[in-house]
mmCIF file of C-alpha atoms in Angstrom:
data_model
loop_
_atom_site.group_PDB
_atom_site.id
_atom_site.type_symbol
_atom_site.label_atom_id
_atom_site.label_comp_id
_atom_site.label_asym_id
_atom_site.label_seq_id
_atom_site.Cartn_x
_atom_site.Cartn_y
_atom_site.Cartn_z
ATOM 1 C CA UNK A 20 122.535 54.939 65.390
ATOM 2 C CA UNK A 21 125.734 54.848 67.407
ATOM 3 C CA UNK A 22 127.939 55.975 64.560
ATOM 4 C CA UNK A 23 125.958 59.097 63.693
ATOM 5 C CA UNK A 24 125.754 59.896 67.377
ATOM 6 C CA UNK A 25 129.502 59.492 67.839
ATOM 7 C CA UNK A 26 130.215 61.737 64.887
ATOM 8 C CA UNK A 27 127.692 64.242 66.145
ATOM 9 C CA UNK A 28 129.349 64.168 69.530
ATOM 10 C CA UNK A 29 132.670 65.103 67.960
ATOM 11 C CA UNK A 30 131.082 68.002 66.162
ATOM 12 C CA UNK A 31 129.294 69.173 69.282
ATOM 13 C CA UNK A 32 132.416 68.820 71.357
ATOM 14 C CA UNK A 33 134.236 71.232 69.119
ATOM 15 C CA UNK A 34 132.574 74.097 70.882
ATOM 16 C CA UNK A 35 129.563 76.255 70.543
ATOM 17 C CA UNK A 36 130.442 78.700 67.814
ATOM 18 C CA UNK A 37 127.289 80.850 67.959
ATOM 19 C CA UNK A 38 128.607 82.483 71.109
ATOM 20 C CA UNK A 39 131.207 84.202 68.971
ATOM 21 C CA UNK A 40 128.558 85.440 66.581
ATOM 22 C CA UNK A 41 127.259 87.665 69.333
ATOM 23 C CA UNK A 42 128.903 91.037 69.276
ATOM 24 C CA UNK A 43 128.829 93.182 72.395
ATOM 25 C CA UNK A 44 128.197 96.752 71.404
ATOM 26 C CA UNK A 45 127.875 100.251 72.743
ATOM 27 C CA UNK A 46 124.974 102.568 72.155
ATOM 28 C CA UNK A 47 121.822 100.681 71.406
ATOM 29 C CA UNK A 48 122.903 97.924 69.066
ATOM 30 C CA UNK A 49 121.646 94.395 68.610
ATOM 31 C CA UNK A 50 122.520 91.725 71.151
ATOM 32 C CA UNK A 51 123.015 88.695 68.900
ATOM 33 C CA UNK A 52 124.584 90.441 65.931
ATOM 34 C CA UNK A 53 127.128 93.200 65.294
ATOM 35 C CA UNK A 54 126.308 96.909 65.401
ATOM 36 C CA UNK A 55 128.142 99.747 63.656
ATOM 37 C CA UNK A 56 128.673 101.780 66.834
ATOM 38 C CA UNK A 57 132.113 102.459 68.254
ATOM 39 C CA UNK A 58 132.952 103.901 71.650
ATOM 40 C CA UNK A 59 134.019 107.542 72.013
ATOM 41 C CA UNK A 60 137.685 108.516 71.758
ATOM 42 C CA UNK A 61 139.597 107.572 74.894
ATOM 43 C CA UNK A 62 136.571 105.746 76.276
ATOM 44 C CA UNK A 63 136.657 102.285 77.813
ATOM 45 C CA UNK A 64 133.741 99.894 77.919
ATOM 46 C CA UNK A 65 133.563 96.829 80.140
ATOM 47 C CA UNK A 66 130.977 94.125 79.499
ATOM 48 C CA UNK A 67 130.118 91.146 81.638
ATOM 49 C CA UNK A 68 128.139 88.694 79.508
ATOM 50 C CA UNK A 69 126.242 85.609 80.622
ATOM 51 C CA UNK A 70 125.189 83.187 77.910
ATOM 52 C CA UNK A 71 123.433 79.846 77.854
ATOM 53 C CA UNK A 72 122.201 77.636 75.066
ATOM 54 C CA UNK A 73 120.773 74.210 74.598
ATOM 55 C CA UNK A 74 120.680 71.922 71.586
ATOM 56 C CA UNK A 75 118.773 68.651 71.316
ATOM 57 C CA UNK A 76 119.160 65.752 68.907
ATOM 58 C CA UNK A 77 117.500 62.336 68.594
ATOM 59 C CA UNK A 78 118.984 61.092 71.849
ATOM 60 C CA UNK A 79 121.534 63.658 72.955
ATOM 61 C CA UNK A 80 121.552 67.096 74.504
ATOM 62 C CA UNK A 81 124.224 69.714 74.858
ATOM 63 C CA UNK A 82 123.929 72.561 77.298
ATOM 64 C CA UNK A 83 126.468 75.360 77.412
ATOM 65 C CA UNK A 84 126.930 78.152 79.920
ATOM 66 C CA UNK A 85 129.403 80.910 79.428
ATOM 67 C CA UNK A 86 130.475 83.989 81.355
ATOM 68 C CA UNK A 87 132.643 86.414 79.455
ATOM 69 C CA UNK A 88 134.443 89.635 80.220
ATOM 70 C CA UNK A 89 135.054 92.047 77.390
ATOM 71 C CA UNK A 90 137.055 95.274 77.406
ATOM 72 C CA UNK A 91 136.975 97.758 74.549
ATOM 73 C CA UNK A 92 138.846 101.004 74.041
ATOM 74 C CA UNK A 93 138.209 103.872 71.623
ATOM 75 C CA UNK A 94 141.411 104.813 69.796
ATOM 76 C CA UNK A 95 139.361 107.457 67.997
ATOM 77 C CA UNK A 96 135.633 108.090 67.843
ATOM 78 C CA UNK A 97 135.547 105.780 64.796
ATOM 79 C CA UNK A 98 138.041 103.065 65.676
ATOM 80 C CA UNK A 99 138.043 100.719 68.639
ATOM 81 C CA UNK A 100 139.950 97.672 69.792
ATOM 82 C CA UNK A 101 138.922 95.025 72.281
ATOM 83 C CA UNK A 102 139.505 91.693 73.916
ATOM 84 C CA UNK A 103 137.043 89.086 75.157
ATOM 85 C CA UNK A 104 137.834 86.344 77.647
ATOM 86 C CA UNK A 105 135.214 83.615 78.138
ATOM 87 C CA UNK A 106 134.839 81.131 80.954
ATOM 88 C CA UNK A 107 132.640 78.226 79.949
ATOM 89 C CA UNK A 108 130.929 75.083 81.115
ATOM 90 C CA UNK A 109 129.699 72.482 78.646
ATOM 91 C CA UNK A 110 127.591 69.443 79.422
ATOM 92 C CA UNK A 111 127.041 66.566 77.032
ATOM 93 C CA UNK A 112 124.572 64.004 78.301
ATOM 94 C CA UNK A 113 124.508 60.310 77.380
ATOM 95 C CA UNK A 114 128.062 59.839 78.638
ATOM 96 C CA UNK A 115 129.493 62.881 76.884
ATOM 97 C CA UNK A 116 130.851 64.436 80.053
ATOM 98 C CA UNK A 117 131.277 67.912 81.413
ATOM 99 C CA UNK A 118 134.066 70.451 80.986
ATOM 100 C CA UNK A 119 134.642 73.717 82.807
ATOM 101 C CA UNK A 120 137.342 76.305 82.177
ATOM 102 C CA UNK A 121 138.640 79.126 80.034
ATOM 103 C CA UNK A 122 137.384 79.227 76.474
ATOM 104 C CA UNK A 123 138.912 80.760 73.380
ATOM 105 C CA UNK A 124 140.137 84.329 73.755
ATOM 106 C CA UNK A 125 139.090 86.792 71.064
ATOM 107 C CA UNK A 126 140.868 89.949 69.879
ATOM 108 C CA UNK A 127 138.707 92.380 67.971
ATOM 109 C CA UNK A 128 138.672 95.695 66.199
ATOM 110 C CA UNK A 129 135.979 97.754 64.544
ATOM 111 C CA UNK A 130 136.241 100.763 62.251
ATOM 112 C CA UNK A 131 133.328 103.009 61.466
ATOM 113 C CA UNK A 132 133.987 104.038 57.864
ATOM 114 C CA UNK A 133 130.811 106.001 57.226
ATOM 115 C CA UNK A 134 128.417 108.061 59.255
ATOM 116 C CA UNK A 135 125.827 110.770 58.855
ATOM 117 C CA UNK A 136 124.470 112.761 61.768
ATOM 118 C CA UNK A 137 121.045 114.388 61.693
ATOM 119 C CA UNK A 138 119.133 116.167 64.457
ATOM 120 C CA UNK A 139 118.289 113.361 66.899
ATOM 121 C CA UNK A 140 119.459 110.576 64.578
ATOM 122 C CA UNK A 141 122.530 108.821 63.196
ATOM 123 C CA UNK A 142 123.305 106.599 60.223
ATOM 124 C CA UNK A 143 126.477 104.499 60.538
ATOM 125 C CA UNK A 144 128.397 101.750 58.791
ATOM 126 C CA UNK A 145 131.382 99.831 60.143
ATOM 127 C CA UNK A 146 133.721 96.971 59.328
ATOM 128 C CA UNK A 147 134.757 94.545 62.049
ATOM 129 C CA UNK A 148 137.500 91.981 62.368
ATOM 130 C CA UNK A 149 137.985 89.384 65.090
ATOM 131 C CA UNK A 150 140.705 86.879 65.715
ATOM 132 C CA UNK A 151 139.761 83.906 67.864
ATOM 133 C CA UNK A 152 142.806 82.309 69.434
ATOM 134 C CA UNK A 153 143.104 78.634 70.467
ATOM 135 C CA UNK A 154 143.457 79.385 74.183
ATOM 136 C CA UNK A 155 140.648 77.122 75.394
ATOM 137 C CA UNK A 156 141.100 73.515 76.460
ATOM 138 C CA UNK A 157 140.690 71.291 73.398
ATOM 139 C CA UNK A 158 142.250 67.981 74.461
ATOM 140 C CA UNK A 159 139.190 66.538 76.169
ATOM 141 C CA UNK A 160 135.492 66.048 75.537
ATOM 142 C CA UNK A 161 133.611 68.260 75.469
ATOM 143 C CA UNK A 162 136.153 70.748 74.224
ATOM 144 C CA UNK A 163 136.068 74.280 75.613
ATOM 145 C CA UNK A 164 138.111 75.644 72.731
ATOM 146 C CA UNK A 165 138.170 74.825 69.056
ATOM 147 C CA UNK A 166 141.939 74.389 69.003
ATOM 148 C CA UNK A 167 142.007 76.530 65.887
ATOM 149 C CA UNK A 168 142.759 80.139 65.051
ATOM 150 C CA UNK A 169 139.666 81.529 63.388
ATOM 151 C CA UNK A 170 139.006 84.822 61.634
ATOM 152 C CA UNK A 171 135.673 86.593 61.791
ATOM 153 C CA UNK A 172 135.009 89.522 59.442
ATOM 154 C CA UNK A 173 131.860 91.476 58.892
ATOM 155 C CA UNK A 174 130.037 94.613 57.876
ATOM 156 C CA UNK A 175 127.329 96.319 59.890
ATOM 157 C CA UNK A 176 125.137 99.301 59.188
ATOM 158 C CA UNK A 177 122.296 100.928 61.052
ATOM 159 C CA UNK A 178 120.077 103.854 61.917
ATOM 160 C CA UNK A 179 119.425 105.118 65.406
ATOM 161 C CA UNK A 180 116.958 107.866 66.279
ATOM 162 C CA UNK A 181 115.092 109.052 69.337
ATOM 163 C CA UNK A 182 112.230 106.698 68.516
ATOM 164 C CA UNK A 183 113.251 104.094 65.911
ATOM 165 C CA UNK A 184 116.173 101.770 65.218
ATOM 166 C CA UNK A 185 117.192 99.434 62.429
ATOM 167 C CA UNK A 186 120.371 97.485 61.797
ATOM 168 C CA UNK A 187 121.662 95.045 59.191
ATOM 169 C CA UNK A 188 124.851 93.021 59.181
ATOM 170 C CA UNK A 189 126.693 90.259 57.379
ATOM 171 C CA UNK A 190 129.474 88.224 58.986
ATOM 172 C CA UNK A 191 131.791 85.516 57.670
ATOM 173 C CA UNK A 192 133.681 83.224 59.982
ATOM 174 C CA UNK A 193 136.640 81.350 58.476
ATOM 175 C CA UNK A 194 137.623 78.407 60.658
ATOM 176 C CA UNK A 195 140.921 76.600 60.508
ATOM 177 C CA UNK A 196 141.909 73.097 61.578
ATOM 178 C CA UNK A 197 142.465 72.345 65.254
ATOM 179 C CA UNK A 198 143.241 68.913 66.682
ATOM 180 C CA UNK A 199 142.300 67.184 63.444
ATOM 181 C CA UNK A 200 138.892 68.816 63.257
ATOM 182 C CA UNK A 201 138.101 71.774 61.049
ATOM 183 C CA UNK A 202 134.753 73.313 61.727
ATOM 184 C CA UNK A 203 132.914 74.420 58.625
ATOM 185 C CA UNK A 204 133.052 78.094 57.725
ATOM 186 C CA UNK A 205 129.994 80.037 58.822
ATOM 187 C CA UNK A 206 127.942 82.896 57.449
ATOM 188 C CA UNK A 207 125.577 85.141 59.399
ATOM 189 C CA UNK A 208 122.947 87.558 58.104
ATOM 190 C CA UNK A 209 121.002 89.744 60.504
ATOM 191 C CA UNK A 210 118.137 92.234 60.344
ATOM 192 C CA UNK A 211 117.047 94.196 63.405
ATOM 193 C CA UNK A 212 114.291 96.674 64.244
ATOM 194 C CA UNK A 213 113.800 98.574 67.476
ATOM 195 C CA UNK A 214 111.721 101.173 69.237
ATOM 196 C CA UNK A 215 112.039 103.440 72.264
ATOM 197 C CA UNK A 216 108.491 103.428 73.653
ATOM 198 C CA UNK A 217 109.000 106.431 75.938
ATOM 199 C CA UNK A 218 111.276 109.365 75.116
ATOM 200 C CA UNK A 219 113.120 110.045 78.337
ATOM 201 C CA UNK A 220 115.483 112.832 79.375
ATOM 202 C CA UNK A 221 119.275 112.483 79.475
ATOM 203 C CA UNK A 222 119.450 111.734 83.204
ATOM 204 C CA UNK A 223 116.495 109.332 83.316
ATOM 205 C CA UNK A 224 116.429 105.545 82.914
ATOM 206 C CA UNK A 225 115.840 104.588 79.302
ATOM 207 C CA UNK A 226 114.300 101.468 77.757
ATOM 208 C CA UNK A 227 114.552 100.212 74.163
ATOM 209 C CA UNK A 228 112.913 97.107 72.672
ATOM 210 C CA UNK A 229 114.378 95.283 69.680
ATOM 211 C CA UNK A 230 113.549 92.312 67.510
ATOM 212 C CA UNK A 231 116.334 90.546 65.657
ATOM 213 C CA UNK A 232 116.137 88.112 62.779
ATOM 214 C CA UNK A 233 119.328 86.014 62.738
ATOM 215 C CA UNK A 234 120.171 83.583 59.953
ATOM 216 C CA UNK A 235 123.198 81.301 60.307
ATOM 217 C CA UNK A 236 124.667 78.856 57.828
ATOM 218 C CA UNK A 237 127.503 76.458 58.420
ATOM 219 C CA UNK A 238 129.513 74.347 55.995
ATOM 220 C CA UNK A 239 130.223 70.710 56.886
ATOM 221 C CA UNK A 240 132.940 70.027 59.441
ATOM 222 C CA UNK A 241 136.026 68.151 58.349
ATOM 223 C CA UNK A 242 137.652 65.507 60.559
ATOM 224 C CA UNK A 243 141.097 64.382 59.411
ATOM 225 C CA UNK A 244 140.194 65.180 55.826
ATOM 226 C CA UNK A 245 136.761 63.543 55.905
ATOM 227 C CA UNK A 246 133.656 65.717 55.652
ATOM 228 C CA UNK A 247 131.217 64.881 58.427
ATOM 229 C CA UNK A 248 127.782 64.150 57.013
ATOM 230 C CA UNK A 249 125.914 65.073 60.159
ATOM 231 C CA UNK A 250 127.188 68.636 60.363
ATOM 232 C CA UNK A 251 126.403 71.909 58.632
ATOM 233 C CA UNK A 252 123.180 73.476 57.485
ATOM 234 C CA UNK A 253 121.292 76.590 58.439
ATOM 235 C CA UNK A 254 119.090 77.907 61.207
ATOM 236 C CA UNK A 255 116.890 80.992 61.487
ATOM 237 C CA UNK A 256 116.183 82.684 64.820
ATOM 238 C CA UNK A 257 113.755 85.344 65.972
ATOM 239 C CA UNK A 258 115.275 87.173 68.920
ATOM 240 C CA UNK A 259 113.478 89.651 71.173
ATOM 241 C CA UNK A 260 115.880 91.940 73.044
ATOM 242 C CA UNK A 261 115.389 94.532 75.767
ATOM 243 C CA UNK A 262 117.775 97.340 76.724
ATOM 244 C CA UNK A 263 117.703 99.287 79.959
ATOM 245 C CA UNK A 264 120.201 102.084 80.487
ATOM 246 C CA UNK A 265 120.938 104.735 83.055
ATOM 247 C CA UNK A 266 123.688 107.202 82.195
ATOM 248 C CA UNK A 267 126.782 105.089 81.372
ATOM 249 C CA UNK A 268 125.399 101.814 82.718
ATOM 250 C CA UNK A 269 123.355 99.342 80.662
ATOM 251 C CA UNK A 270 121.701 95.982 81.087
ATOM 252 C CA UNK A 271 120.473 94.144 78.035
ATOM 253 C CA UNK A 272 119.091 90.707 77.557
ATOM 254 C CA UNK A 273 117.433 88.560 74.951
ATOM 255 C CA UNK A 274 116.514 85.103 73.751
ATOM 256 C CA UNK A 275 117.128 83.516 70.365
ATOM 257 C CA UNK A 276 114.207 81.312 69.379
ATOM 258 C CA UNK A 277 114.721 78.971 66.408
ATOM 259 C CA UNK A 278 111.904 79.281 63.880
ATOM 260 C CA UNK A 279 113.280 77.440 60.838
ATOM 261 C CA UNK A 280 116.196 75.161 60.024
ATOM 262 C CA UNK A 281 117.676 72.892 57.423
ATOM 263 C CA UNK A 282 120.459 70.881 59.034
ATOM 264 C CA UNK A 283 122.407 68.165 57.245
ATOM 265 C CA UNK A 284 121.922 64.541 58.298
ATOM 266 C CA UNK A 285 121.216 63.660 61.904
ATOM 267 C CA UNK A 286 122.330 66.360 64.310
ATOM 268 C CA UNK A 287 121.008 68.330 67.231
ATOM 269 C CA UNK A 288 119.199 71.548 66.519
ATOM 270 C CA UNK A 289 119.046 74.598 68.760
ATOM 271 C CA UNK A 290 116.365 74.736 71.430
ATOM 272 C CA UNK A 291 117.181 78.266 72.528
ATOM 273 C CA UNK A 292 119.992 80.654 73.273
ATOM 274 C CA UNK A 293 119.780 83.326 75.942
ATOM 275 C CA UNK A 294 122.142 86.142 76.819
ATOM 276 C CA UNK A 295 122.293 88.970 79.314
ATOM 277 C CA UNK A 296 124.983 91.648 79.477
ATOM 278 C CA UNK A 297 125.972 94.265 82.017
ATOM 279 C CA UNK A 298 127.785 97.156 80.385
ATOM 280 C CA UNK A 299 129.665 100.087 81.863
ATOM 281 C CA UNK A 300 131.610 102.682 79.925
ATOM 282 C CA UNK A 301 133.790 105.495 81.175
ATOM 283 C CA UNK B 19 117.219 153.154 95.876
ATOM 284 C CA UNK B 20 120.030 155.269 94.336
ATOM 285 C CA UNK B 21 117.841 158.403 93.816
ATOM 286 C CA UNK B 22 117.935 159.259 97.539
ATOM 287 C CA UNK B 23 121.777 159.322 97.601
ATOM 288 C CA UNK B 24 124.196 162.065 96.631
ATOM 289 C CA UNK B 25 126.168 161.636 93.403
ATOM 290 C CA UNK B 26 129.428 160.256 94.872
ATOM 291 C CA UNK B 27 127.658 157.960 97.298
ATOM 292 C CA UNK B 28 125.440 156.744 94.465
ATOM 293 C CA UNK B 29 128.467 155.771 92.366
ATOM 294 C CA UNK B 30 130.128 154.041 95.310
ATOM 295 C CA UNK B 31 126.959 152.107 96.141
ATOM 296 C CA UNK B 32 126.565 151.025 92.524
ATOM 297 C CA UNK B 33 130.182 149.812 92.422
ATOM 298 C CA UNK B 34 129.702 147.924 95.665
ATOM 299 C CA UNK B 35 126.553 146.228 94.373
ATOM 300 C CA UNK B 36 128.482 145.047 91.292
ATOM 301 C CA UNK B 37 131.187 143.578 93.515
ATOM 302 C CA UNK B 38 128.614 141.705 95.551
ATOM 303 C CA UNK B 39 127.018 139.988 92.533
ATOM 304 C CA UNK B 40 127.541 136.220 92.687
ATOM 305 C CA UNK B 41 130.500 134.884 90.758
ATOM 306 C CA UNK B 42 128.192 132.703 88.638
ATOM 307 C CA UNK B 43 126.882 135.812 87.002
ATOM 308 C CA UNK B 44 130.280 136.224 85.309
ATOM 309 C CA UNK B 45 130.604 132.603 84.210
ATOM 310 C CA UNK B 46 130.355 132.185 80.458
ATOM 311 C CA UNK B 47 127.754 129.809 79.069
ATOM 312 C CA UNK B 48 127.697 128.203 75.655
ATOM 313 C CA UNK B 49 125.030 126.299 73.856
ATOM 314 C CA UNK B 50 126.120 123.534 71.484
ATOM 315 C CA UNK B 51 123.601 122.248 68.992
ATOM 316 C CA UNK B 52 124.656 118.663 68.339
ATOM 317 C CA UNK B 53 123.488 116.362 65.539
ATOM 318 C CA UNK B 54 123.298 112.622 66.138
ATOM 319 C CA UNK B 55 122.159 112.756 69.768
ATOM 320 C CA UNK B 56 119.737 109.854 69.785
ATOM 321 C CA UNK B 57 120.082 108.122 73.138
ATOM 322 C CA UNK B 58 121.222 109.031 76.662
ATOM 323 C CA UNK B 59 123.632 106.085 76.898
ATOM 324 C CA UNK B 60 125.683 107.186 73.886
ATOM 325 C CA UNK B 61 125.366 110.912 74.734
ATOM 326 C CA UNK B 62 127.392 110.153 77.851
ATOM 327 C CA UNK B 63 130.468 110.377 75.607
ATOM 328 C CA UNK B 64 129.925 114.128 75.291
ATOM 329 C CA UNK B 65 129.694 114.552 79.042
ATOM 330 C CA UNK B 66 132.883 112.524 79.429
ATOM 331 C CA UNK B 67 134.788 114.580 76.843
ATOM 332 C CA UNK B 68 133.601 117.854 78.379
ATOM 333 C CA UNK B 69 134.553 116.876 81.916
ATOM 334 C CA UNK B 70 138.076 116.284 80.616
ATOM 335 C CA UNK B 71 138.192 119.879 79.348
ATOM 336 C CA UNK B 72 139.820 122.533 81.534
ATOM 337 C CA UNK B 73 137.476 125.216 82.787
ATOM 338 C CA UNK B 74 134.203 123.365 82.284
ATOM 339 C CA UNK B 75 132.077 123.825 85.397
ATOM 340 C CA UNK B 76 128.632 122.495 84.503
ATOM 341 C CA UNK B 77 127.122 120.481 81.688
ATOM 342 C CA UNK B 78 123.465 120.176 80.835
ATOM 343 C CA UNK B 79 122.369 117.848 78.054
ATOM 344 C CA UNK B 80 118.887 118.097 76.573
ATOM 345 C CA UNK B 81 118.655 114.940 74.518
ATOM 346 C CA UNK B 82 115.256 115.767 73.050
ATOM 347 C CA UNK B 83 116.320 119.246 71.922
ATOM 348 C CA UNK B 84 119.759 118.025 70.805
ATOM 349 C CA UNK B 85 121.544 120.708 72.823
ATOM 350 C CA UNK B 86 124.419 120.748 75.267
ATOM 351 C CA UNK B 87 124.733 123.762 77.550
ATOM 352 C CA UNK B 88 128.210 124.293 78.980
ATOM 353 C CA UNK B 89 128.925 126.611 81.880
ATOM 354 C CA UNK B 90 132.565 127.605 82.244
ATOM 355 C CA UNK B 91 134.394 128.533 85.412
ATOM 356 C CA UNK B 92 134.945 132.229 85.941
ATOM 357 C CA UNK B 93 137.412 133.545 83.398
ATOM 358 C CA UNK B 94 137.496 130.352 81.332
ATOM 359 C CA UNK B 95 136.431 130.320 77.686
ATOM 360 C CA UNK B 96 135.454 127.638 75.187
ATOM 361 C CA UNK B 97 136.250 128.183 71.546
ATOM 362 C CA UNK B 98 134.216 126.884 68.644
ATOM 363 C CA UNK B 99 137.193 124.762 67.537
ATOM 364 C CA UNK B 100 137.429 123.193 71.004
ATOM 365 C CA UNK B 101 133.711 122.466 71.036
ATOM 366 C CA UNK B 102 133.851 120.925 67.555
ATOM 367 C CA UNK B 103 136.711 118.632 68.543
ATOM 368 C CA UNK B 104 134.992 117.580 71.769
ATOM 369 C CA UNK B 105 131.752 116.757 69.990
ATOM 370 C CA UNK B 106 133.518 114.859 67.205
ATOM 371 C CA UNK B 107 135.647 112.871 69.665
ATOM 372 C CA UNK B 108 132.393 111.793 71.270
ATOM 373 C CA UNK B 109 131.107 110.577 67.912
ATOM 374 C CA UNK B 110 128.727 113.395 66.970
ATOM 375 C CA UNK B 111 128.579 116.485 64.763
ATOM 376 C CA UNK B 112 128.528 120.094 65.973
ATOM 377 C CA UNK B 113 125.792 121.931 64.064
ATOM 378 C CA UNK B 114 125.826 125.236 65.907
ATOM 379 C CA UNK B 115 127.842 126.972 68.613
ATOM 380 C CA UNK B 116 126.663 130.047 70.485
ATOM 381 C CA UNK B 117 127.731 132.005 73.533
ATOM 382 C CA UNK B 118 124.716 132.635 75.714
ATOM 383 C CA UNK B 119 124.065 136.096 77.161
ATOM 384 C CA UNK B 120 125.511 136.546 80.637
ATOM 385 C CA UNK B 121 123.123 135.834 83.479
ATOM 386 C CA UNK B 122 121.802 138.887 85.423
#
């Protein structure tokens, strides 16, 4: 039992990758997956995100808390760039320790390559690219950064109208080696539906409800050339999300609830993930 | 009221009444029909782009009708090309552009 636990601890300590799967967005996009929206030309959007998640195994728990600040700027109405800086705390029980500090910084860009505007509705499609830099502390346990430079690429499409929303996205995360450990590459598939229950006027508070279906798969991690048996697999989440906006200010929050999984070997599975964001654009 | 005045006084009184009309009566208004306006939060981009435009005095967005009414300062004009660029920079499509009749 100790050996699988120790190996699991190493994998856990490498950081909580799902945080990077979340993609802060403008307009009314999903919370736990990317949206095709980009900010208007010359516009700046600031997002303060608060994230927590918990995973439980046979005898271990990991709890992570993260506060992140993200700034995005619209080079054109279709092309934006951004940066995200996280500050994290990770707790591993059963002697695993606690770490607090800056996490891995992420540079990102998104280009909306297709769009169709209709009266009161929009179709959009965009490609996104993120570069996660090894800026977080990775020399202790638990690690706040992966110690690796990772690339995240994806496609997102969606429809937004006065009443209804839908989105779909696919994301691939290619991880590299950091400190002897190479996290397995990850794939994400997401489907989202949403509704605006009450059609409000431009200068009134506005509420939108969404339901996301998030599927994540991870390849096995590799430690000094050895594939770790107790890593990798897939999980499926159902994620209710609520948006509240007033003019250029938005608050959105949601919870990811695991509903199915197939994880390799003995490893902790997600209990929940929760996120709330405060967004302001100008 | 003019029928009780002599001809020259009548003309002078009419000219004076025109001078006393509020300045807003001479402000030009435009109505932009915009496609893609789905939510107030994203429509803010149009307001932002318009407030950066010289001569824009007032903006009224009707999200349900998909229209943006722009009131210009006295003497200022908005061209269709300007409106198209503003709407596109905000991430939408200009469907129609019309100058509204002057207010009485």
